[in-house]
CSV table of C-alpha atoms and ligand atoms in Angstrom, one decimal:
chain,number,residue,atom,x,y,z
A,22,UNK,CA,63.2,-87.6,167.2
A,23,UNK,CA,62.1,-89.8,164.4
A,24,UNK,CA,61.3,-88.5,160.9
A,25,UNK,CA,57.6,-88.2,160.3
A,26,UNK,CA,57.6,-90.4,157.2
A,27,UNK,CA,59.3,-93.2,159.0
A,28,UNK,CA,56.2,-93.5,161.2
A,29,UNK,CA,53.6,-93.7,158.5
A,30,UNK,CA,54.1,-97.4,157.9
A,31,UNK,CA,53.1,-98.1,161.5
A,32,UNK,CA,50.5,-95.5,162.1
A,33,UNK,CA,47.5,-97.6,161.1
A,34,UNK,CA,48.2,-100.3,163.7
A,35,UNK,CA,48.6,-98.0,166.8
A,36,UNK,CA,46.2,-99.1,169.5
A,37,UNK,CA,44.4,-96.5,171.5
A,38,UNK,CA,45.3,-95.8,175.1
A,39,UNK,CA,43.0,-94.9,177.9
A,40,UNK,CA,42.6,-91.2,178.5
A,41,UNK,CA,43.5,-90.4,182.1
A,42,UNK,CA,41.3,-88.1,184.1
A,43,UNK,CA,42.8,-84.7,185.1
A,44,UNK,CA,42.5,-83.3,188.6
A,45,UNK,CA,44.4,-80.1,189.3
A,46,UNK,CA,47.1,-80.5,191.9
A,47,UNK,CA,48.9,-77.9,193.9
A,48,UNK,CA,52.7,-77.8,194.2
A,49,UNK,CA,53.7,-80.0,197.0
A,50,UNK,CA,57.4,-81.0,197.2
A,51,UNK,CA,57.5,-84.0,199.4
A,52,UNK,CA,60.9,-83.3,200.6
A,53,UNK,CA,62.1,-79.7,200.2
A,54,UNK,CA,65.6,-80.2,201.7
A,55,UNK,CA,66.2,-83.3,199.5
A,56,UNK,CA,65.0,-81.4,196.5
A,57,UNK,CA,67.4,-78.5,197.1
A,58,UNK,CA,70.2,-81.0,197.6
A,59,UNK,CA,69.3,-82.7,194.3
A,60,UNK,CA,69.0,-79.5,192.3
A,61,UNK,CA,72.3,-78.3,193.5
A,62,UNK,CA,74.1,-81.2,191.8
A,63,UNK,CA,72.9,-80.2,188.3
A,64,UNK,CA,75.4,-78.1,186.5
A,65,UNK,CA,75.7,-77.0,182.9
A,66,UNK,CA,79.4,-77.8,182.9
A,67,UNK,CA,78.9,-81.4,183.9
A,68,UNK,CA,76.2,-81.7,181.3
A,69,UNK,CA,78.6,-80.3,178.7
A,70,UNK,CA,81.2,-82.9,179.6
A,71,UNK,CA,78.7,-85.8,179.2
A,72,UNK,CA,77.3,-84.3,176.0
A,73,UNK,CA,80.7,-83.9,174.4
A,74,UNK,CA,81.3,-87.6,175.0
A,75,UNK,CA,77.9,-88.8,173.8
A,76,UNK,CA,78.0,-86.7,170.7
A,77,UNK,CA,81.7,-87.3,170.0
A,78,UNK,CA,82.9,-88.3,166.5
A,79,UNK,CA,84.3,-91.5,168.1
A,80,UNK,CA,80.8,-92.7,168.8
A,81,UNK,CA,80.1,-92.3,165.1
A,82,UNK,CA,76.5,-91.1,165.5
A,83,UNK,CA,75.2,-94.0,167.7
A,84,UNK,CA,73.4,-95.8,164.9
A,85,UNK,CA,71.2,-98.8,165.9
A,86,UNK,CA,73.1,-101.1,166.0
A,87,UNK,CA,76.8,-100.0,166.0
A,88,UNK,CA,79.9,-100.3,168.0
A,89,UNK,CA,79.6,-96.6,169.0
A,90,UNK,CA,76.1,-97.2,170.3
A,91,UNK,CA,77.3,-100.2,172.4
A,92,UNK,CA,80.1,-98.0,173.9
A,93,UNK,CA,77.5,-95.3,174.7
A,94,UNK,CA,75.3,-97.9,176.5
A,95,UNK,CA,78.3,-99.0,178.6
A,96,UNK,CA,79.0,-95.4,179.5
A,97,UNK,CA,75.4,-95.0,180.7
A,98,UNK,CA,75.5,-98.2,182.6
A,99,UNK,CA,78.8,-97.3,184.4
A,100,UNK,CA,77.2,-94.1,185.6
A,101,UNK,CA,74.1,-95.9,186.9
A,102,UNK,CA,76.4,-98.3,188.7
A,103,UNK,CA,78.5,-95.6,190.2
A,104,UNK,CA,75.4,-93.7,191.4
A,105,UNK,CA,74.0,-96.7,193.2
A,106,UNK,CA,71.1,-97.5,190.9
A,107,UNK,CA,69.7,-101.1,190.8
A,108,UNK,CA,69.7,-102.8,187.4
A,109,UNK,CA,66.5,-102.1,185.6
A,110,UNK,CA,66.2,-105.6,184.3
A,111,UNK,CA,67.0,-108.4,186.7
A,112,UNK,CA,70.0,-110.5,185.8
A,113,UNK,CA,70.7,-108.3,182.8
A,114,UNK,CA,73.1,-105.9,184.4
A,115,UNK,CA,71.3,-102.7,183.4
A,116,UNK,CA,71.0,-103.8,179.8
A,117,UNK,CA,67.5,-104.5,178.6
A,118,UNK,CA,68.1,-106.7,175.6
A,119,UNK,CA,65.7,-107.1,172.7
A,120,UNK,CA,65.8,-108.7,169.3
A,121,UNK,CA,64.7,-107.2,166.0
A,122,UNK,CA,64.1,-109.7,163.3
A,123,UNK,CA,65.8,-109.5,160.0
A,124,UNK,CA,64.0,-110.6,156.9
A,125,UNK,CA,65.4,-111.6,153.6
A,126,UNK,CA,63.7,-112.5,150.4
A,127,UNK,CA,63.5,-116.2,149.4
A,128,UNK,CA,64.1,-115.6,145.7
A,129,UNK,CA,63.3,-119.2,144.6
A,130,UNK,CA,59.9,-118.9,146.4
A,131,UNK,CA,59.1,-115.5,145.0
A,132,UNK,CA,57.4,-115.4,141.6
A,133,UNK,CA,55.1,-113.2,139.6
A,134,UNK,CA,53.2,-114.6,136.6
A,135,UNK,CA,50.3,-113.5,134.4
A,136,UNK,CA,47.9,-115.6,132.3
A,137,UNK,CA,45.6,-114.3,129.6
A,138,UNK,CA,43.8,-117.0,127.6
A,139,UNK,CA,46.6,-119.1,126.0
A,140,UNK,CA,49.3,-116.5,126.9
A,141,UNK,CA,51.4,-117.2,129.9
A,142,UNK,CA,53.9,-114.6,131.0
A,143,UNK,CA,56.3,-115.1,133.9
A,144,UNK,CA,58.4,-112.2,135.1
A,145,UNK,CA,61.9,-112.4,136.6
A,146,UNK,CA,62.2,-110.9,140.0
A,147,UNK,CA,64.8,-108.1,140.0
A,148,UNK,CA,64.8,-107.8,136.2
A,149,UNK,CA,61.2,-107.6,135.1
A,150,UNK,CA,59.7,-106.5,138.4
A,151,UNK,CA,60.4,-105.3,141.9
A,152,UNK,CA,58.5,-104.7,145.0
A,153,UNK,CA,57.9,-101.0,145.6
A,154,UNK,CA,59.3,-101.0,149.1
A,155,UNK,CA,60.8,-103.6,151.4
A,156,UNK,CA,57.6,-103.5,153.4
A,157,UNK,CA,55.9,-105.2,150.5
A,158,UNK,CA,57.7,-108.4,151.1
A,159,UNK,CA,55.5,-110.7,153.2
A,160,UNK,CA,54.8,-114.4,153.1
A,161,UNK,CA,51.8,-114.5,150.8
A,162,UNK,CA,50.2,-115.9,147.7
A,163,UNK,CA,47.6,-114.0,145.7
A,164,UNK,CA,46.1,-115.3,142.4
A,165,UNK,CA,43.4,-113.0,141.2
A,166,UNK,CA,42.0,-111.3,138.1
A,167,UNK,CA,43.8,-108.1,137.1
A,168,UNK,CA,41.9,-105.1,135.8
A,169,UNK,CA,43.0,-101.9,134.1
A,170,UNK,CA,42.6,-98.9,136.4
A,171,UNK,CA,44.3,-96.1,134.3
A,172,UNK,CA,45.9,-93.6,136.7
A,173,UNK,CA,45.0,-95.9,139.6
A,174,UNK,CA,43.3,-93.0,141.3
A,175,UNK,CA,39.9,-91.4,141.7
A,176,UNK,CA,37.4,-91.9,138.9
A,177,UNK,CA,39.7,-94.3,137.0
A,178,UNK,CA,40.0,-96.5,140.1
A,179,UNK,CA,36.3,-96.4,140.7
A,180,UNK,CA,35.5,-97.3,137.1
A,181,UNK,CA,37.8,-100.4,137.3
A,182,UNK,CA,35.6,-101.9,140.0
A,183,UNK,CA,38.7,-103.4,141.7
A,184,UNK,CA,37.3,-105.2,144.7
A,185,UNK,CA,38.8,-108.6,145.0
A,186,UNK,CA,41.2,-108.0,142.1
A,187,UNK,CA,44.6,-106.7,141.3
A,188,UNK,CA,44.7,-103.4,139.6
A,189,UNK,CA,47.2,-102.5,136.9
A,190,UNK,CA,47.9,-98.8,136.5
A,191,UNK,CA,50.2,-96.2,135.0
A,192,UNK,CA,53.3,-94.9,136.8
A,193,UNK,CA,52.0,-91.3,136.4
A,194,UNK,CA,51.0,-88.3,138.5
A,195,UNK,CA,50.3,-88.7,142.2
A,196,UNK,CA,52.3,-90.8,144.6
A,197,UNK,CA,52.5,-94.6,144.5
A,198,UNK,CA,51.6,-94.7,148.2
A,199,UNK,CA,48.4,-92.8,147.5
A,200,UNK,CA,47.5,-95.3,144.7
A,201,UNK,CA,48.2,-98.2,147.1
A,202,UNK,CA,46.0,-96.7,149.9
A,203,UNK,CA,43.2,-95.9,147.4
A,204,UNK,CA,43.3,-99.4,146.0
A,205,UNK,CA,43.3,-101.0,149.4
A,206,UNK,CA,40.3,-98.9,150.5
A,207,UNK,CA,38.5,-99.9,147.3
A,208,UNK,CA,39.0,-103.6,148.2
A,209,UNK,CA,41.8,-104.4,145.7
A,210,UNK,CA,44.2,-107.2,146.6
A,211,UNK,CA,47.3,-105.6,145.1
A,212,UNK,CA,48.7,-102.9,142.8
A,213,UNK,CA,50.8,-103.5,139.7
A,214,UNK,CA,52.4,-100.3,138.4
A,215,UNK,CA,53.4,-100.4,134.7
A,216,UNK,CA,56.6,-98.6,134.1
A,217,UNK,CA,56.4,-95.9,131.4
A,218,UNK,CA,57.8,-96.5,128.0
A,219,UNK,CA,61.3,-97.9,127.6
A,220,UNK,CA,64.1,-95.4,127.8
A,221,UNK,CA,62.1,-92.7,129.6
A,222,UNK,CA,62.8,-94.1,133.1
A,223,UNK,CA,65.5,-96.3,134.6
A,224,UNK,CA,65.1,-100.0,134.3
A,225,UNK,CA,63.6,-101.8,137.3
A,226,UNK,CA,67.0,-103.2,138.4
A,227,UNK,CA,68.5,-99.6,138.5
A,228,UNK,CA,65.4,-97.8,139.8
A,229,UNK,CA,64.9,-100.2,142.7
A,230,UNK,CA,68.5,-101.1,143.3
A,231,UNK,CA,68.3,-100.2,147.0
A,232,UNK,CA,65.2,-102.2,147.6
A,233,UNK,CA,66.5,-105.2,145.8
A,234,UNK,CA,69.8,-105.1,147.7
A,235,UNK,CA,68.2,-104.7,151.1
A,236,UNK,CA,65.8,-107.5,150.5
A,237,UNK,CA,68.6,-109.8,149.3
A,238,UNK,CA,70.9,-108.9,152.2
A,239,UNK,CA,68.3,-108.9,154.8
A,240,UNK,CA,66.4,-105.7,155.8
A,241,UNK,CA,65.7,-105.0,159.4
A,242,UNK,CA,62.2,-104.6,160.6
A,243,UNK,CA,61.3,-103.4,164.1
A,244,UNK,CA,59.5,-105.4,166.8
A,245,UNK,CA,56.0,-106.1,165.7
A,246,UNK,CA,53.3,-103.8,166.9
A,247,UNK,CA,50.3,-105.4,168.5
A,248,UNK,CA,47.5,-106.0,166.1
A,249,UNK,CA,44.8,-103.4,166.1
A,250,UNK,CA,42.0,-103.7,168.7
A,251,UNK,CA,39.6,-105.3,166.3
A,252,UNK,CA,42.2,-108.0,165.7
A,253,UNK,CA,42.3,-107.4,161.9
A,254,UNK,CA,45.8,-107.5,160.4
A,255,UNK,CA,46.5,-104.1,158.8
A,256,UNK,CA,49.2,-105.2,156.4
A,257,UNK,CA,49.2,-103.1,153.2
A,258,UNK,CA,48.3,-104.7,149.9
A,259,UNK,CA,51.4,-105.5,147.9
A,260,UNK,CA,52.7,-103.1,145.3
A,261,UNK,CA,55.0,-104.2,142.5
A,262,UNK,CA,56.5,-102.3,139.6
A,263,UNK,CA,56.7,-104.0,136.2
A,264,UNK,CA,59.4,-103.1,133.7
A,265,UNK,CA,58.3,-101.4,130.4
A,266,UNK,CA,59.0,-104.5,128.2
A,267,UNK,CA,57.0,-106.8,130.5
A,268,UNK,CA,54.2,-104.2,130.7
A,269,UNK,CA,54.0,-104.1,126.9
A,270,UNK,CA,53.8,-107.9,126.8
A,271,UNK,CA,50.9,-107.9,129.3
A,272,UNK,CA,49.1,-105.2,127.3
A,273,UNK,CA,49.7,-107.0,124.1
A,274,UNK,CA,48.1,-110.2,125.5
A,275,UNK,CA,45.0,-108.2,126.4
A,276,UNK,CA,44.9,-106.5,123.0
A,277,UNK,CA,45.4,-109.8,121.2
A,278,UNK,CA,48.0,-108.2,119.0
A,279,UNK,CA,51.4,-106.5,119.6
A,280,UNK,CA,50.9,-103.0,121.0
A,281,UNK,CA,53.2,-100.4,122.3
A,282,UNK,CA,53.4,-99.0,125.8
A,283,UNK,CA,50.9,-96.2,125.0
A,284,UNK,CA,48.1,-98.7,124.5
A,285,UNK,CA,45.3,-97.9,126.8
A,286,UNK,CA,42.8,-100.6,127.6
A,287,UNK,CA,39.3,-99.6,128.6
A,288,UNK,CA,38.9,-98.9,132.3
A,289,UNK,CA,37.9,-102.1,134.1
A,290,UNK,CA,39.2,-104.3,131.2
A,291,UNK,CA,40.5,-107.6,132.4
A,292,UNK,CA,44.2,-108.3,131.7
A,293,UNK,CA,43.8,-111.9,132.7
A,294,UNK,CA,45.0,-113.1,136.0
A,295,UNK,CA,48.1,-112.3,138.0
A,296,UNK,CA,49.7,-114.7,140.5
A,297,UNK,CA,52.1,-113.4,143.1
A,298,UNK,CA,53.9,-115.7,145.5
A,299,UNK,CA,56.4,-114.2,147.9
A,300,UNK,CA,58.4,-115.8,150.6
A,301,UNK,CA,60.6,-114.6,153.5
A,302,UNK,CA,63.6,-116.3,154.8
A,303,UNK,CA,65.2,-115.8,158.2
A,304,UNK,CA,68.5,-114.0,158.3
A,305,UNK,CA,70.8,-115.1,161.1
A,306,UNK,CA,68.1,-114.9,163.8
A,307,UNK,CA,67.9,-111.2,164.0
A,308,UNK,CA,69.8,-108.3,165.7
A,309,UNK,CA,70.5,-108.1,169.4
A,310,UNK,CA,69.9,-104.6,170.7
A,311,UNK,CA,70.1,-102.8,174.0
A,312,UNK,CA,68.2,-100.3,176.1
A,313,UNK,CA,69.9,-99.2,179.3
A,314,UNK,CA,67.7,-99.3,182.4
A,315,UNK,CA,68.3,-98.3,186.0
A,316,UNK,CA,65.9,-98.6,188.9
A,317,UNK,CA,65.7,-96.2,191.8
A,318,UNK,CA,63.5,-97.9,194.4
A,319,UNK,CA,61.0,-95.9,196.4
A,320,UNK,CA,61.0,-95.7,200.2
A,321,UNK,CA,57.2,-96.1,200.9
A,322,UNK,CA,56.3,-99.8,201.2
A,323,UNK,CA,53.1,-99.3,199.1
A,324,UNK,CA,53.9,-96.4,196.9
A,325,UNK,CA,57.2,-97.9,195.8
A,326,UNK,CA,55.2,-100.3,193.7
A,327,UNK,CA,54.2,-97.3,191.6
A,328,UNK,CA,57.0,-96.5,189.0
A,329,UNK,CA,57.5,-93.2,187.3
A,330,UNK,CA,59.4,-93.9,184.0
A,331,UNK,CA,61.9,-91.3,182.8
A,332,UNK,CA,62.9,-91.9,179.2
A,333,UNK,CA,65.1,-90.6,176.5
A,334,UNK,CA,66.6,-92.3,173.4
A,335,UNK,CA,70.4,-92.5,173.2
A,336,UNK,CA,70.6,-93.6,169.5
A,337,UNK,CA,71.0,-91.4,166.5
A,338,UNK,CA,71.3,-92.0,162.7
A,339,UNK,CA,75.0,-92.9,162.5
A,340,UNK,CA,77.6,-92.1,159.9
A,341,UNK,CA,76.7,-91.6,156.2
A,342,UNK,CA,79.3,-91.3,153.5
A,343,UNK,CA,82.0,-90.9,156.1
A,344,UNK,CA,80.2,-87.9,157.7
A,345,UNK,CA,79.3,-88.4,161.3
A,346,UNK,CA,75.8,-87.3,162.4
A,347,UNK,CA,76.6,-86.5,166.0
A,348,UNK,CA,73.1,-86.0,167.2
A,349,UNK,CA,74.1,-83.7,170.0
A,350,UNK,CA,70.6,-82.3,170.3
A,351,UNK,CA,68.9,-85.4,169.0
A,352,UNK,CA,69.3,-86.9,171.5
A,353,UNK,CA,72.6,-86.2,173.2
A,354,UNK,CA,70.7,-83.5,175.1
A,355,UNK,CA,68.0,-85.8,176.4
A,356,UNK,CA,70.6,-88.5,177.2
A,357,UNK,CA,72.6,-86.0,179.2
A,358,UNK,CA,69.4,-84.7,180.9
A,359,UNK,CA,68.7,-88.2,182.3
A,360,UNK,CA,72.4,-88.5,183.4
A,361,UNK,CA,72.0,-85.3,185.4
A,362,UNK,CA,68.7,-86.4,186.9
A,363,UNK,CA,70.2,-89.7,187.9
A,364,UNK,CA,72.9,-87.9,189.7
A,365,UNK,CA,70.4,-85.6,191.3
A,366,UNK,CA,68.4,-88.6,192.6
A,367,UNK,CA,71.5,-90.0,194.1
A,368,UNK,CA,71.6,-86.9,196.3
A,369,UNK,CA,67.9,-86.8,196.9
A,370,UNK,CA,67.8,-90.3,198.2
A,371,UNK,CA,64.8,-92.5,197.7
A,372,UNK,CA,61.5,-90.8,196.7
A,373,UNK,CA,58.3,-92.4,198.0
A,374,UNK,CA,57.6,-93.8,194.6
A,375,UNK,CA,60.1,-95.7,192.4
A,376,UNK,CA,61.8,-94.3,189.3
A,377,UNK,CA,62.9,-96.2,186.3
A,378,UNK,CA,65.4,-94.4,184.1
A,379,UNK,CA,65.5,-95.8,180.6
A,380,UNK,CA,67.7,-94.8,177.6
A,381,UNK,CA,66.2,-96.6,174.6
A,382,UNK,CA,67.9,-97.5,171.3
A,383,UNK,CA,66.3,-97.7,167.8
A,384,UNK,CA,64.2,-94.6,168.2
A,385,UNK,CA,65.4,-93.2,164.9
A,386,UNK,CA,64.6,-96.5,163.2
A,387,UNK,CA,61.0,-96.5,164.3
A,388,UNK,CA,60.7,-96.4,168.2
A,389,UNK,CA,62.1,-99.9,168.5
A,390,UNK,CA,63.6,-99.8,172.0
A,391,UNK,CA,60.5,-98.2,173.6
A,392,UNK,CA,58.2,-100.5,171.7
A,393,UNK,CA,60.2,-103.5,172.8
A,394,UNK,CA,60.1,-102.4,176.5
A,395,UNK,CA,56.4,-101.5,176.4
A,396,UNK,CA,55.6,-104.9,174.9
A,397,UNK,CA,57.5,-106.7,177.6
A,398,UNK,CA,58.1,-104.3,180.4
A,399,UNK,CA,60.3,-105.1,183.4
A,400,UNK,CA,59.3,-104.0,186.8
A,401,UNK,CA,60.1,-105.5,190.2
A,402,UNK,CA,57.5,-108.1,191.3
A,403,UNK,CA,54.2,-106.3,192.1
A,404,UNK,CA,55.2,-103.0,190.7
A,405,UNK,CA,53.7,-101.1,187.7
A,406,UNK,CA,54.2,-98.0,185.7
A,407,UNK,CA,52.2,-94.9,186.6
A,408,UNK,CA,53.6,-92.2,184.3
A,409,UNK,CA,56.3,-91.5,181.7
A,410,UNK,CA,58.3,-88.3,181.3
A,411,UNK,CA,60.1,-88.4,177.9
A,412,UNK,CA,62.9,-86.0,176.8
A,413,UNK,CA,64.0,-85.7,173.2
A,414,UNK,CA,65.9,-82.6,171.8
A,415,UNK,CA,66.0,-80.0,174.5
A,416,UNK,CA,69.2,-78.1,173.8
A,417,UNK,CA,68.6,-75.7,171.0
A,418,UNK,CA,66.5,-72.6,170.1
A,419,UNK,CA,65.8,-69.7,172.4
A,420,UNK,CA,66.8,-70.2,176.0
A,421,UNK,CA,63.2,-69.9,177.2
A,422,UNK,CA,61.7,-72.0,174.4
A,423,UNK,CA,60.3,-75.3,175.6
A,424,UNK,CA,57.4,-77.2,174.2
A,425,UNK,CA,55.1,-79.8,175.8
A,426,UNK,CA,52.6,-82.4,174.7
A,427,UNK,CA,49.8,-83.3,175.3
A,428,UNK,CA,48.5,-79.8,175.9
A,429,UNK,CA,44.9,-79.1,177.0
A,430,UNK,CA,44.0,-79.0,173.2
A,431,UNK,CA,45.0,-82.7,172.9
A,432,UNK,CA,42.8,-85.6,173.7
A,433,UNK,CA,45.5,-87.2,175.8
A,434,UNK,CA,45.9,-84.1,178.0
A,435,UNK,CA,46.7,-85.1,181.6
A,436,UNK,CA,47.9,-83.6,184.9
A,437,UNK,CA,51.6,-84.2,184.1
A,438,UNK,CA,51.4,-81.3,181.5
A,439,UNK,CA,49.9,-79.0,184.1
A,440,UNK,CA,52.7,-79.9,186.6
A,441,UNK,CA,55.3,-79.3,183.9
A,442,UNK,CA,53.8,-76.0,183.0
A,443,UNK,CA,53.7,-74.8,186.6
A,444,UNK,CA,57.2,-75.9,187.6
A,445,UNK,CA,58.8,-74.8,184.3
A,446,UNK,CA,58.3,-71.1,185.4
A,447,UNK,CA,60.8,-71.7,188.1
A,448,UNK,CA,63.4,-72.8,185.6
A,449,UNK,CA,63.2,-69.9,183.2
A,450,UNK,CA,60.5,-71.3,180.9
A,451,UNK,CA,57.6,-68.8,181.5
A,452,UNK,CA,55.2,-70.4,179.0
A,453,UNK,CA,55.5,-73.8,177.5
A,454,UNK,CA,54.5,-74.0,173.8
A,455,UNK,CA,52.6,-76.8,172.2
A,456,UNK,CA,54.4,-80.0,170.9
A,457,UNK,CA,51.1,-81.6,170.0
A,458,UNK,CA,52.1,-82.0,166.4
A,459,UNK,CA,55.0,-84.1,167.6
A,460,UNK,CA,52.8,-86.3,169.8
A,461,UNK,CA,53.6,-89.4,167.7
A,462,UNK,CA,57.2,-88.6,167.0
A,463,UNK,CA,59.1,-89.9,170.0
A,464,UNK,CA,59.1,-92.8,172.5
A,465,UNK,CA,56.4,-91.5,174.9
A,466,UNK,CA,53.8,-92.8,172.4
A,467,UNK,CA,55.0,-96.3,173.0
A,468,UNK,CA,55.1,-95.9,176.8
A,469,UNK,CA,51.5,-94.6,176.6
A,470,UNK,CA,50.7,-98.2,175.5
A,471,UNK,CA,51.2,-99.2,179.1
A,472,UNK,CA,48.0,-97.3,179.8
A,473,UNK,CA,49.7,-94.5,181.7
A,474,UNK,CA,49.7,-90.7,181.3
A,475,UNK,CA,52.8,-89.3,179.5
A,476,UNK,CA,54.4,-86.0,179.0
A,477,UNK,CA,56.9,-85.0,176.4
A,478,UNK,CA,59.4,-82.1,176.7
A,479,UNK,CA,61.0,-80.8,173.6
A,480,UNK,CA,62.6,-77.6,172.4
A,481,UNK,CA,61.6,-77.9,168.7
A,482,UNK,CA,63.4,-78.7,165.5
A,483,UNK,CA,66.0,-76.5,163.8
A,484,UNK,CA,68.1,-76.3,160.7
A,485,UNK,CA,70.5,-78.9,162.0
A,486,UNK,CA,67.8,-81.5,162.7
A,487,UNK,CA,69.0,-84.8,161.3
A,488,UNK,CA,72.0,-83.0,159.7
A,489,UNK,CA,75.7,-83.4,160.3
A,490,UNK,CA,75.7,-80.0,161.9
A,491,UNK,CA,73.9,-81.2,165.0
A,492,UNK,CA,77.1,-80.7,167.0
A,493,UNK,CA,77.7,-80.4,170.7
A,494,UNK,CA,79.2,-76.9,170.6
A,495,UNK,CA,75.8,-75.6,169.5
A,496,UNK,CA,74.0,-76.9,172.5
A,497,UNK,CA,72.8,-74.5,175.2
A,498,UNK,CA,73.9,-76.6,178.2
A,499,UNK,CA,72.5,-74.1,180.6
A,500,UNK,CA,69.1,-74.8,179.0
A,501,UNK,CA,69.6,-78.6,179.2
A,502,UNK,CA,70.5,-78.2,182.9
A,503,UNK,CA,67.3,-76.2,183.5
A,504,UNK,CA,65.3,-79.0,181.8
A,505,UNK,CA,67.1,-81.5,184.1
A,506,UNK,CA,66.1,-79.4,187.1
A,507,UNK,CA,62.5,-79.2,185.9
A,508,UNK,CA,62.3,-82.9,185.6
A,509,UNK,CA,63.8,-83.4,189.1
A,510,UNK,CA,61.2,-81.0,190.4
A,511,UNK,CA,58.5,-82.9,188.6
A,512,UNK,CA,59.6,-86.2,190.2
A,513,UNK,CA,59.6,-84.6,193.6
A,514,UNK,CA,56.1,-83.3,192.9
A,515,UNK,CA,54.8,-86.7,192.0
A,516,UNK,CA,55.1,-88.1,195.5
A,517,UNK,CA,51.7,-87.2,197.0
A,518,UNK,CA,49.7,-90.0,198.7
A,519,UNK,CA,47.5,-90.4,195.6
A,520,UNK,CA,48.5,-89.6,192.0
A,521,UNK,CA,45.6,-88.0,190.2
A,522,UNK,CA,46.8,-87.3,186.8
B,891,LIG,ZN1,65.9,-87.9,165.4
């Protein structure tokens, strides 16, 4: 499960997916004997043994990328091979490889300079100024007037009439992200935040040390999202912070005399023009990452072209300051659920439709693996996805607590939820709660981009969420087994002649 704030940067570019129509369906196991055989293979003890490996200290929290994660991927692959799955990516031996670009700042090509009348000021990157976040670094050149916008918010911003200009503002109350959004909405081209007086706040090179380092060493950015439907790029306007001494020089040029940092120009006053040029350089061609994908072909000549995706992320957040974040619930539980279902399918034999089991990486970094797959999915020739069941964090909280999204209160509600609700009763989950507030927080939202109905099963966050205490001994393996049985029942249920979800 990804942190909510990590998603904010991408939220604006999500493209809408079609809403499936819902037709109620009755329980109809297509093959009761096979289903019983499959369910009988699922045991809490076997799930426990998988989970204790996946969430072991030796895998070091399965960060994307890391040696521990690559070992986990090979463990999952070995299981698929042993169970008789076909590789879910032709020629790739069960590993769906994707590349995430790395970007690095080209410091020689990145400059910031102001001009006011005869006064020219050029600011040294990393000393006099810094980008606010690594997302601010793009290939771009902006040379435009700069106007004083006070707080940078509300009435101050409005009075500055910032359209087509930079705004300069104080580093005061309210978040910088809010200033940036407000400026962008008002048509501004960029935001220059003036650091408060000298001595009251850390110098730029200390305050932004992490950003400066990551941009110099090469920060990692996920696979690009498709542009919004209207084709308009939705990149944010750049935001830069100017050191107090440089800010004073800029204000003095406007005042026409030396002033101190308290000097307050009139709202909308021009501070001359500001030119930003920033350039990216490639860093070693990017990172090679892996999803693990197995294909379970259907038996029906026609229906086998319809593929039900079963997904869970196998990555977690790694090791920080020598402390392993084991991610037993997040998402050792979902990873183990899929292993149990894979084994159940090996006993069931082929369903009428095909099943694609995928463990994705990079979920914690921003849904990278699922986005990469959804952008360039692999299916056998002539086949297509028809649904996704996604599992993330299903091993904690009360034994009968399980949440689902999209519920009937959600605009993406579909028949998968109804099927999950009905079959869950048989596995000790009498009433599924709502996970609608987590709809954008895991990989199903990327699979939904394939234009298919999705359903997400989740047993809610807890005090150990993204903490070192998310350990395997705290996992309710009986509960995970019941989730695996529920998913197996759902797959069996999805074998009617016509899927009406
Ligand atoms: Zn997580």
